């Protein structure tokens, strides 16, 4: 019964907020802070899912920017957890097909997020230029998932180069964003689904790297995130009074696929 109530609540929320959000964004389409505003509203829905969310942001990130945020991507529940952590004046990059999702897709587009065609590799590479130009011209940050796909319990997947090329072209630092394990954590019929921690790390200075050693930058970011996610999973397990599970053990290869 609880699962039915939650599904209905989420469905009604997405439709209502999609309509309200589209109307609002029509009054200021593609404004640089639209995404953050509605992301935080979506983020409140973690409570409906029975989650306790803890967000940690270092002072260097609060006071700085713009940045390229590099975050691990686990599953479709991310929208109700990560949304609450989105900083001001930040947009995301998503698949062009998102625009066809009723209500949510139109809001996503009008909010000013960048849409790419995953099937067209040429256009996808052009997105790096589009994103880096947007950072400089609109004074915005970009939130990216360097794994390029959801991990679904496979640990921290290898990173692709797009996020790092974007940061280099824009000349902005990279902020790793680490999220504790969410795989198989949410049971819709369970009232309390525990704790999720989102922690941003200190910015990685982009001036310390050149295009020729971009793999070193990728490896450094992967290493930092891998270690922090493992630590967060241990902390969550301790706070929830349970042993680490196989899902809490972070595996993953840092090399690009």
PDB file of C-alpha atoms in Angstrom:
ATOM      1  CA  UNK A   1       0.000   0.000   0.000  1.00  0.00           C
ATOM      2  CA  UNK A   2       2.829   2.382   0.869  1.00  0.00           C
ATOM      3  CA  UNK A   3       4.391   1.738  -2.544  1.00  0.00           C
ATOM      4  CA  UNK A   4       1.142   2.689  -4.303  1.00  0.00           C
ATOM      5  CA  UNK A   5       0.878   5.917  -2.300  1.00  0.00           C
ATOM      6  CA  UNK A   6       4.465   6.841  -3.097  1.00  0.00           C
ATOM      7  CA  UNK A   7       4.112   6.123  -6.816  1.00  0.00           C
ATOM      8  CA  UNK A   8       0.924   8.185  -6.997  1.00  0.00           C
ATOM      9  CA  UNK A   9       2.532  11.030  -5.050  1.00  0.00           C
ATOM     10  CA  UNK A  10       5.572  11.063  -7.331  1.00  0.00           C
ATOM     11  CA  UNK A  11       3.428  10.907 -10.466  1.00  0.00           C
ATOM     12  CA  UNK A  12       1.149  13.745  -9.395  1.00  0.00           C
ATOM     13  CA  UNK A  13       4.141  15.806  -8.296  1.00  0.00           C
ATOM     14  CA  UNK A  14       5.961  15.420 -11.628  1.00  0.00           C
ATOM     15  CA  UNK A  15       2.864  16.369 -13.639  1.00  0.00           C
ATOM     16  CA  UNK A  16       1.923  19.351 -11.456  1.00  0.00           C
ATOM     17  CA  UNK A  17       5.469  20.688 -11.197  1.00  0.00           C
ATOM     18  CA  UNK A  18       6.005  20.111 -14.901  1.00  0.00           C
ATOM     19  CA  UNK A  19       3.011  22.300 -15.744  1.00  0.00           C
ATOM     20  CA  UNK A  20       3.823  24.995 -13.179  1.00  0.00           C
ATOM     21  CA  UNK A  21       7.489  24.905 -14.104  1.00  0.00           C
ATOM     22  CA  UNK A  22       6.818  25.271 -17.833  1.00  0.00           C
ATOM     23  CA  UNK A  23       4.551  28.257 -17.221  1.00  0.00           C
ATOM     24  CA  UNK A  24       7.174  29.864 -14.992  1.00  0.00           C
ATOM     25  CA  UNK A  25      10.024  29.196 -17.415  1.00  0.00           C
ATOM     26  CA  UNK A  26       8.009  30.626 -20.300  1.00  0.00           C
ATOM     27  CA  UNK A  27       8.223  33.951 -18.462  1.00  0.00           C
ATOM     28  CA  UNK A  28      12.028  33.698 -18.254  1.00  0.00           C
ATOM     29  CA  UNK A  29      13.083  30.918 -20.651  1.00  0.00           C
ATOM     30  CA  UNK A  30      16.609  29.501 -20.338  1.00  0.00           C
ATOM     31  CA  UNK A  31      17.420  31.706 -17.327  1.00  0.00           C
ATOM     32  CA  UNK A  32      20.679  30.508 -15.785  1.00  0.00           C
ATOM     33  CA  UNK A  33      19.098  29.796 -12.379  1.00  0.00           C
ATOM     34  CA  UNK A  34      15.900  28.061 -13.565  1.00  0.00           C
ATOM     35  CA  UNK A  35      17.431  24.613 -13.270  1.00  0.00           C
ATOM     36  CA  UNK A  36      18.629  25.093  -9.700  1.00  0.00           C
ATOM     37  CA  UNK A  37      15.257  26.486  -8.616  1.00  0.00           C
ATOM     38  CA  UNK A  38      13.210  23.530  -9.852  1.00  0.00           C
ATOM     39  CA  UNK A  39      15.898  20.962  -9.065  1.00  0.00           C
ATOM     40  CA  UNK A  40      15.665  21.899  -5.403  1.00  0.00           C
ATOM     41  CA  UNK A  41      11.884  21.519  -5.524  1.00  0.00           C
ATOM     42  CA  UNK A  42      12.283  18.054  -7.056  1.00  0.00           C
ATOM     43  CA  UNK A  43      14.907  17.324  -4.414  1.00  0.00           C
ATOM     44  CA  UNK A  44      12.338  17.604  -1.631  1.00  0.00           C
ATOM     45  CA  UNK A  45      10.760  14.405  -2.926  1.00  0.00           C
ATOM     46  CA  UNK A  46      13.490  12.338  -1.287  1.00  0.00           C
ATOM     47  CA  UNK A  47      11.335  12.565   1.836  1.00  0.00           C
ATOM     48  CA  UNK A  48       8.461  10.817   0.071  1.00  0.00           C
ATOM     49  CA  UNK A  49      10.886   7.982  -0.677  1.00  0.00           C
ATOM     50  CA  UNK A  50      11.775   7.616   2.991  1.00  0.00           C
ATOM     51  CA  UNK A  51      15.327   8.912   2.607  1.00  0.00           C
ATOM     52  CA  UNK A  52      17.326  11.221   4.832  1.00  0.00           C
ATOM     53  CA  UNK A  53      19.569  13.376   2.670  1.00  0.00           C
ATOM     54  CA  UNK A  54      22.771  15.023   3.851  1.00  0.00           C
ATOM     55  CA  UNK A  55      24.608  17.463   1.570  1.00  0.00           C
ATOM     56  CA  UNK A  56      28.162  18.612   2.282  1.00  0.00           C
ATOM     57  CA  UNK A  57      29.710  21.512   0.386  1.00  0.00           C
ATOM     58  CA  UNK A  58      33.206  22.908   1.134  1.00  0.00           C
ATOM     59  CA  UNK A  59      33.590  26.655   1.505  1.00  0.00           C
ATOM     60  CA  UNK A  60      35.793  26.864  -1.603  1.00  0.00           C
ATOM     61  CA  UNK A  61      32.850  25.643  -3.665  1.00  0.00           C
ATOM     62  CA  UNK A  62      30.296  27.881  -1.938  1.00  0.00           C
ATOM     63  CA  UNK A  63      32.432  30.950  -2.580  1.00  0.00           C
ATOM     64  CA  UNK A  64      33.818  30.045  -6.005  1.00  0.00           C
ATOM     65  CA  UNK A  65      32.720  29.197  -9.504  1.00  0.00           C
ATOM     66  CA  UNK A  66      31.839  28.680 -12.188  1.00  0.00           C
ATOM     67  CA  UNK A  67      32.868  25.027 -12.151  1.00  0.00           C
ATOM     68  CA  UNK A  68      32.384  21.768 -13.961  1.00  0.00           C
ATOM     69  CA  UNK A  69      30.791  19.395 -11.453  1.00  0.00           C
ATOM     70  CA  UNK A  70      31.661  15.722 -12.014  1.00  0.00           C
ATOM     71  CA  UNK A  71      29.211  13.392 -10.252  1.00  0.00           C
ATOM     72  CA  UNK A  72      28.701   9.622 -10.075  1.00  0.00           C
ATOM     73  CA  UNK A  73      25.441   8.481 -11.705  1.00  0.00           C
ATOM     74  CA  UNK A  74      23.744   5.444 -10.153  1.00  0.00           C
ATOM     75  CA  UNK A  75      20.116   5.053 -11.221  1.00  0.00           C
ATOM     76  CA  UNK A  76      16.866   6.867 -11.974  1.00  0.00           C
ATOM     77  CA  UNK A  77      16.327   7.754  -8.300  1.00  0.00           C
ATOM     78  CA  UNK A  78      19.200  10.242  -8.657  1.00  0.00           C
ATOM     79  CA  UNK A  79      16.735  12.898  -9.769  1.00  0.00           C
ATOM     80  CA  UNK A  80      15.218  12.959  -6.277  1.00  0.00           C
ATOM     81  CA  UNK A  81      18.555  13.007  -4.427  1.00  0.00           C
ATOM     82  CA  UNK A  82      21.087  14.872  -6.566  1.00  0.00           C
ATOM     83  CA  UNK A  83      18.574  17.599  -7.420  1.00  0.00           C
ATOM     84  CA  UNK A  84      18.745  18.945  -3.894  1.00  0.00           C
ATOM     85  CA  UNK A  85      22.492  19.489  -4.209  1.00  0.00           C
ATOM     86  CA  UNK A  86      22.502  21.447  -7.481  1.00  0.00           C
ATOM     87  CA  UNK A  87      24.303  24.788  -6.903  1.00  0.00           C
ATOM     88  CA  UNK A  88      23.039  28.154  -8.098  1.00  0.00           C
ATOM     89  CA  UNK A  89      23.546  29.127 -11.738  1.00  0.00           C
ATOM     90  CA  UNK A  90      24.172  25.521 -12.760  1.00  0.00           C
ATOM     91  CA  UNK A  91      22.732  23.555 -15.676  1.00  0.00           C
ATOM     92  CA  UNK A  92      23.043  19.926 -16.696  1.00  0.00           C
ATOM     93  CA  UNK A  93      23.620  18.087 -19.961  1.00  0.00           C
ATOM     94  CA  UNK A  94      21.072  15.453 -20.929  1.00  0.00           C
ATOM     95  CA  UNK A  95      19.921  13.321 -23.835  1.00  0.00           C
ATOM     96  CA  UNK A  96      17.825  15.083 -26.453  1.00  0.00           C
ATOM     97  CA  UNK A  97      15.199  12.357 -26.034  1.00  0.00           C
ATOM     98  CA  UNK A  98      14.392  13.740 -22.564  1.00  0.00           C
ATOM     99  CA  UNK A  99      12.363  16.501 -24.188  1.00  0.00           C
ATOM    100  CA  UNK A 100       9.747  13.923 -25.217  1.00  0.00           C
ATOM    101  CA  UNK A 101       8.949  12.976 -21.614  1.00  0.00           C
ATOM    102  CA  UNK A 102       5.582  14.664 -20.934  1.00  0.00           C
ATOM    103  CA  UNK A 103       5.797  17.717 -18.676  1.00  0.00           C
ATOM    104  CA  UNK A 104       9.242  16.917 -17.255  1.00  0.00           C
ATOM    105  CA  UNK A 105      10.988  17.011 -20.622  1.00  0.00           C
ATOM    106  CA  UNK A 106       9.578  20.385 -21.593  1.00  0.00           C
ATOM    107  CA  UNK A 107      10.526  21.796 -18.194  1.00  0.00           C
ATOM    108  CA  UNK A 108      14.037  20.384 -18.527  1.00  0.00           C
ATOM    109  CA  UNK A 109      14.485  22.151 -21.863  1.00  0.00           C
ATOM    110  CA  UNK A 110      12.917  25.488 -20.891  1.00  0.00           C
ATOM    111  CA  UNK A 111      14.978  25.577 -17.699  1.00  0.00           C
ATOM    112  CA  UNK A 112      18.057  26.061 -19.869  1.00  0.00           C
ATOM    113  CA  UNK A 113      19.726  22.660 -19.718  1.00  0.00           C
ATOM    114  CA  UNK A 114      21.851  21.532 -22.660  1.00  0.00           C
ATOM    115  CA  UNK A 115      20.502  18.693 -24.816  1.00  0.00           C
ATOM    116  CA  UNK A 116      22.749  16.401 -26.849  1.00  0.00           C
ATOM    117  CA  UNK A 117      22.193  13.723 -29.470  1.00  0.00           C
ATOM    118  CA  UNK A 118      23.866  10.606 -28.043  1.00  0.00           C
ATOM    119  CA  UNK A 119      23.447   8.727 -31.334  1.00  0.00           C
ATOM    120  CA  UNK A 120      25.348  11.344 -33.313  1.00  0.00           C
ATOM    121  CA  UNK A 121      28.960  11.214 -32.145  1.00  0.00           C
ATOM    122  CA  UNK A 122      29.893  14.276 -34.201  1.00  0.00           C
ATOM    123  CA  UNK A 123      27.261  16.420 -32.518  1.00  0.00           C
ATOM    124  CA  UNK A 124      28.156  14.983 -29.118  1.00  0.00           C
ATOM    125  CA  UNK A 125      31.733  16.189 -29.563  1.00  0.00           C
ATOM    126  CA  UNK A 126      30.358  19.566 -30.574  1.00  0.00           C
ATOM    127  CA  UNK A 127      28.576  19.681 -27.236  1.00  0.00           C
ATOM    128  CA  UNK A 128      31.953  20.187 -25.538  1.00  0.00           C
ATOM    129  CA  UNK A 129      32.322  23.460 -27.407  1.00  0.00           C
ATOM    130  CA  UNK A 130      28.689  24.353 -26.725  1.00  0.00           C
ATOM    131  CA  UNK A 131      29.061  23.681 -22.999  1.00  0.00           C
ATOM    132  CA  UNK A 132      32.386  25.472 -22.592  1.00  0.00           C
ATOM    133  CA  UNK A 133      31.040  28.474 -24.499  1.00  0.00           C
ATOM    134  CA  UNK A 134      27.955  28.556 -22.273  1.00  0.00           C
ATOM    135  CA  UNK A 135      30.163  28.567 -19.171  1.00  0.00           C
ATOM    136  CA  UNK A 136      32.089  31.600 -20.402  1.00  0.00           C
ATOM    137  CA  UNK A 137      29.259  33.563 -22.002  1.00  0.00           C
ATOM    138  CA  UNK A 138      26.466  32.886 -19.484  1.00  0.00           C
ATOM    139  CA  UNK A 139      28.715  32.640 -16.403  1.00  0.00           C
ATOM    140  CA  UNK A 140      27.194  29.284 -15.449  1.00  0.00           C
ATOM    141  CA  UNK A 141      28.454  25.997 -14.079  1.00  0.00           C
ATOM    142  CA  UNK A 142      27.854  22.638 -15.762  1.00  0.00           C
ATOM    143  CA  UNK A 143      26.857  19.454 -13.913  1.00  0.00           C
ATOM    144  CA  UNK A 144      28.079  16.325 -15.708  1.00  0.00           C
ATOM    145  CA  UNK A 145      28.198  12.571 -15.190  1.00  0.00           C
ATOM    146  CA  UNK A 146      31.664  11.564 -16.447  1.00  0.00           C
ATOM    147  CA  UNK A 147      30.747   7.850 -16.452  1.00  0.00           C
ATOM    148  CA  UNK A 148      28.373   8.619 -19.317  1.00  0.00           C
ATOM    149  CA  UNK A 149      25.692   6.213 -18.070  1.00  0.00           C
ATOM    150  CA  UNK A 150      24.057   4.891 -14.908  1.00  0.00           C
ATOM    151  CA  UNK A 151      26.168   2.403 -12.975  1.00  0.00           C
ATOM    152  CA  UNK A 152      23.311   0.256 -11.559  1.00  0.00           C
ATOM    153  CA  UNK A 153      25.442  -1.219  -8.792  1.00  0.00           C
ATOM    154  CA  UNK A 154      28.593  -1.744 -10.864  1.00  0.00           C
ATOM    155  CA  UNK A 155      30.666   0.675  -8.807  1.00  0.00           C
ATOM    156  CA  UNK A 156      32.310   3.807 -10.168  1.00  0.00           C
ATOM    157  CA  UNK A 157      32.536   3.197 -13.909  1.00  0.00           C
ATOM    158  CA  UNK A 158      35.401   4.393 -16.133  1.00  0.00           C
ATOM    159  CA  UNK A 159      35.257   8.081 -17.009  1.00  0.00           C
ATOM    160  CA  UNK A 160      34.866   9.509 -20.473  1.00  0.00           C
ATOM    161  CA  UNK A 161      36.778  12.610 -21.537  1.00  0.00           C
ATOM    162  CA  UNK A 162      33.897  15.011 -22.227  1.00  0.00           C
ATOM    163  CA  UNK A 163      33.625  16.611 -18.781  1.00  0.00           C
ATOM    164  CA  UNK A 164      37.373  17.154 -18.588  1.00  0.00           C
ATOM    165  CA  UNK A 165      37.714  18.619 -22.087  1.00  0.00           C
ATOM    166  CA  UNK A 166      34.820  20.941 -21.223  1.00  0.00           C
ATOM    167  CA  UNK A 167      36.587  22.180 -18.088  1.00  0.00           C
ATOM    168  CA  UNK A 168      39.845  22.699 -19.967  1.00  0.00           C
ATOM    169  CA  UNK A 169      38.240  24.640 -22.810  1.00  0.00           C
ATOM    170  CA  UNK A 170      36.299  26.818 -20.390  1.00  0.00           C
ATOM    171  CA  UNK A 171      39.282  27.254 -18.077  1.00  0.00           C
ATOM    172  CA  UNK A 172      37.317  26.333 -14.937  1.00  0.00           C
ATOM    173  CA  UNK A 173      38.133  23.954 -12.103  1.00  0.00           C
ATOM    174  CA  UNK A 174      36.473  20.568 -11.627  1.00  0.00           C
ATOM    175  CA  UNK A 175      34.480  19.794  -8.480  1.00  0.00           C
ATOM    176  CA  UNK A 176      34.077  16.051  -7.826  1.00  0.00           C
ATOM    177  CA  UNK A 177      30.635  15.232  -6.385  1.00  0.00           C
ATOM    178  CA  UNK A 178      30.399  11.945  -4.504  1.00  0.00           C
ATOM    179  CA  UNK A 179      27.135  10.189  -3.639  1.00  0.00           C
ATOM    180  CA  UNK A 180      26.870   7.242  -1.267  1.00  0.00           C
ATOM    181  CA  UNK A 181      25.382   3.992  -2.532  1.00  0.00           C
ATOM    182  CA  UNK A 182      21.827   4.225  -3.846  1.00  0.00           C
ATOM    183  CA  UNK A 183      21.688   0.880  -5.656  1.00  0.00           C
ATOM    184  CA  UNK A 184      18.905  -1.337  -4.323  1.00  0.00           C
ATOM    185  CA  UNK A 185      18.521   1.049  -1.378  1.00  0.00           C
ATOM    186  CA  UNK A 186      14.974   2.273  -1.987  1.00  0.00           C
ATOM    187  CA  UNK A 187      12.182  -0.172  -1.207  1.00  0.00           C
ATOM    188  CA  UNK A 188       8.873   1.518  -1.923  1.00  0.00           C
ATOM    189  CA  UNK A 189       7.046  -0.551   0.695  1.00  0.00           C
ATOM    190  CA  UNK A 190       9.618   0.233   3.397  1.00  0.00           C
ATOM    191  CA  UNK A 191       8.963   3.342   5.464  1.00  0.00           C
ATOM    192  CA  UNK A 192      12.579   4.183   6.323  1.00  0.00           C
ATOM    193  CA  UNK A 193      15.072   3.772   3.475  1.00  0.00           C
ATOM    194  CA  UNK A 194      18.025   5.178   5.355  1.00  0.00           C
ATOM    195  CA  UNK A 195      20.632   7.834   4.691  1.00  0.00           C
ATOM    196  CA  UNK A 196      22.146   9.174   1.472  1.00  0.00           C
ATOM    197  CA  UNK A 197      25.163  11.480   1.693  1.00  0.00           C
ATOM    198  CA  UNK A 198      26.215  13.816  -1.108  1.00  0.00           C
ATOM    199  CA  UNK A 199      29.637  15.362  -0.612  1.00  0.00           C
ATOM    200  CA  UNK A 200      31.407  17.804  -2.896  1.00  0.00           C
ATOM    201  CA  UNK A 201      35.191  17.746  -2.760  1.00  0.00           C
ATOM    202  CA  UNK A 202      37.558  20.679  -3.050  1.00  0.00           C
ATOM    203  CA  UNK A 203      37.991  21.916  -6.638  1.00  0.00           C
ATOM    204  CA  UNK A 204      40.709  20.288  -8.734  1.00  0.00           C
ATOM    205  CA  UNK A 205      42.728  23.189 -10.254  1.00  0.00           C
ATOM    206  CA  UNK A 206      42.526  22.870 -14.008  1.00  0.00           C
ATOM    207  CA  UNK A 207      45.671  24.956 -14.546  1.00  0.00           C
ATOM    208  CA  UNK A 208      47.740  22.058 -13.207  1.00  0.00           C
ATOM    209  CA  UNK A 209      46.893  20.001 -16.303  1.00  0.00           C
ATOM    210  CA  UNK A 210      47.216  20.283 -20.076  1.00  0.00           C
ATOM    211  CA  UNK A 211      45.343  18.539 -22.880  1.00  0.00           C
ATOM    212  CA  UNK A 212      48.259  16.174 -23.401  1.00  0.00           C
ATOM    213  CA  UNK A 213      47.870  14.789 -19.867  1.00  0.00           C
ATOM    214  CA  UNK A 214      44.090  14.835 -19.634  1.00  0.00           C
ATOM    215  CA  UNK A 215      44.191  11.165 -18.637  1.00  0.00           C
ATOM    216  CA  UNK A 216      46.095  12.169 -15.509  1.00  0.00           C
ATOM    217  CA  UNK A 217      43.308  14.601 -14.644  1.00  0.00           C
ATOM    218  CA  UNK A 218      40.689  11.906 -15.238  1.00  0.00           C
ATOM    219  CA  UNK A 219      42.625   9.405 -13.133  1.00  0.00           C
ATOM    220  CA  UNK A 220      43.040  11.911 -10.297  1.00  0.00           C
ATOM    221  CA  UNK A 221      39.336  12.730 -10.249  1.00  0.00           C
ATOM    222  CA  UNK A 222      38.391   9.038 -10.407  1.00  0.00           C
ATOM    223  CA  UNK A 223      40.804   8.208  -7.587  1.00  0.00           C
ATOM    224  CA  UNK A 224      39.447  10.951  -5.316  1.00  0.00           C
ATOM    225  CA  UNK A 225      35.835  10.015  -5.979  1.00  0.00           C
ATOM    226  CA  UNK A 226      36.443   6.285  -5.565  1.00  0.00           C
ATOM    227  CA  UNK A 227      38.063   6.829  -2.158  1.00  0.00           C
ATOM    228  CA  UNK A 228      35.408   9.265  -0.941  1.00  0.00           C
ATOM    229  CA  UNK A 229      32.440   7.138  -2.071  1.00  0.00           C
ATOM    230  CA  UNK A 230      33.950   4.139  -0.265  1.00  0.00           C
ATOM    231  CA  UNK A 231      34.306   6.260   2.875  1.00  0.00           C
ATOM    232  CA  UNK A 232      30.738   7.559   2.589  1.00  0.00           C
ATOM    233  CA  UNK A 233      29.379   4.026   2.211  1.00  0.00           C
ATOM    234  CA  UNK A 234      31.219   2.973   5.361  1.00  0.00           C
ATOM    235  CA  UNK A 235      29.841   5.993   7.237  1.00  0.00           C
ATOM    236  CA  UNK A 236      26.278   5.319   6.085  1.00  0.00           C
ATOM    237  CA  UNK A 237      26.508   1.647   7.087  1.00  0.00           C
ATOM    238  CA  UNK A 238      27.773   2.633  10.525  1.00  0.00           C
ATOM    239  CA  UNK A 239      25.040   5.225  11.033  1.00  0.00           C
ATOM    240  CA  UNK A 240      22.370   2.761   9.923  1.00  0.00           C
ATOM    241  CA  UNK A 241      23.765   0.130  12.280  1.00  0.00           C
ATOM    242  CA  UNK A 242      24.460  -2.512   9.640  1.00  0.00           C
ATOM    243  CA  UNK A 243      27.342  -4.283   7.959  1.00  0.00           C
ATOM    244  CA  UNK A 244      28.669  -3.227   4.572  1.00  0.00           C
ATOM    245  CA  UNK A 245      26.959  -5.042   1.712  1.00  0.00           C
ATOM    246  CA  UNK A 246      28.314  -5.974  -1.703  1.00  0.00           C
ATOM    247  CA  UNK A 247      26.595  -2.873  -3.113  1.00  0.00           C
ATOM    248  CA  UNK A 248      28.559  -0.672  -0.681  1.00  0.00           C
ATOM    249  CA  UNK A 249      31.912  -1.916  -1.952  1.00  0.00           C
ATOM    250  CA  UNK A 250      32.988   0.459  -4.705  1.00  0.00           C
ATOM    251  CA  UNK A 251      34.636  -1.253  -7.638  1.00  0.00           C
ATOM    252  CA  UNK A 252      35.516   0.344 -10.928  1.00  0.00           C
ATOM    253  CA  UNK A 253      38.278   0.968 -13.440  1.00  0.00           C
ATOM    254  CA  UNK A 254      39.530   4.515 -13.783  1.00  0.00           C
ATOM    255  CA  UNK A 255      40.539   4.156 -17.433  1.00  0.00           C
ATOM    256  CA  UNK A 256      38.268   5.458 -20.151  1.00  0.00           C
ATOM    257  CA  UNK A 257      36.213   2.985 -22.161  1.00  0.00           C
TER     258      UNK A 257
END
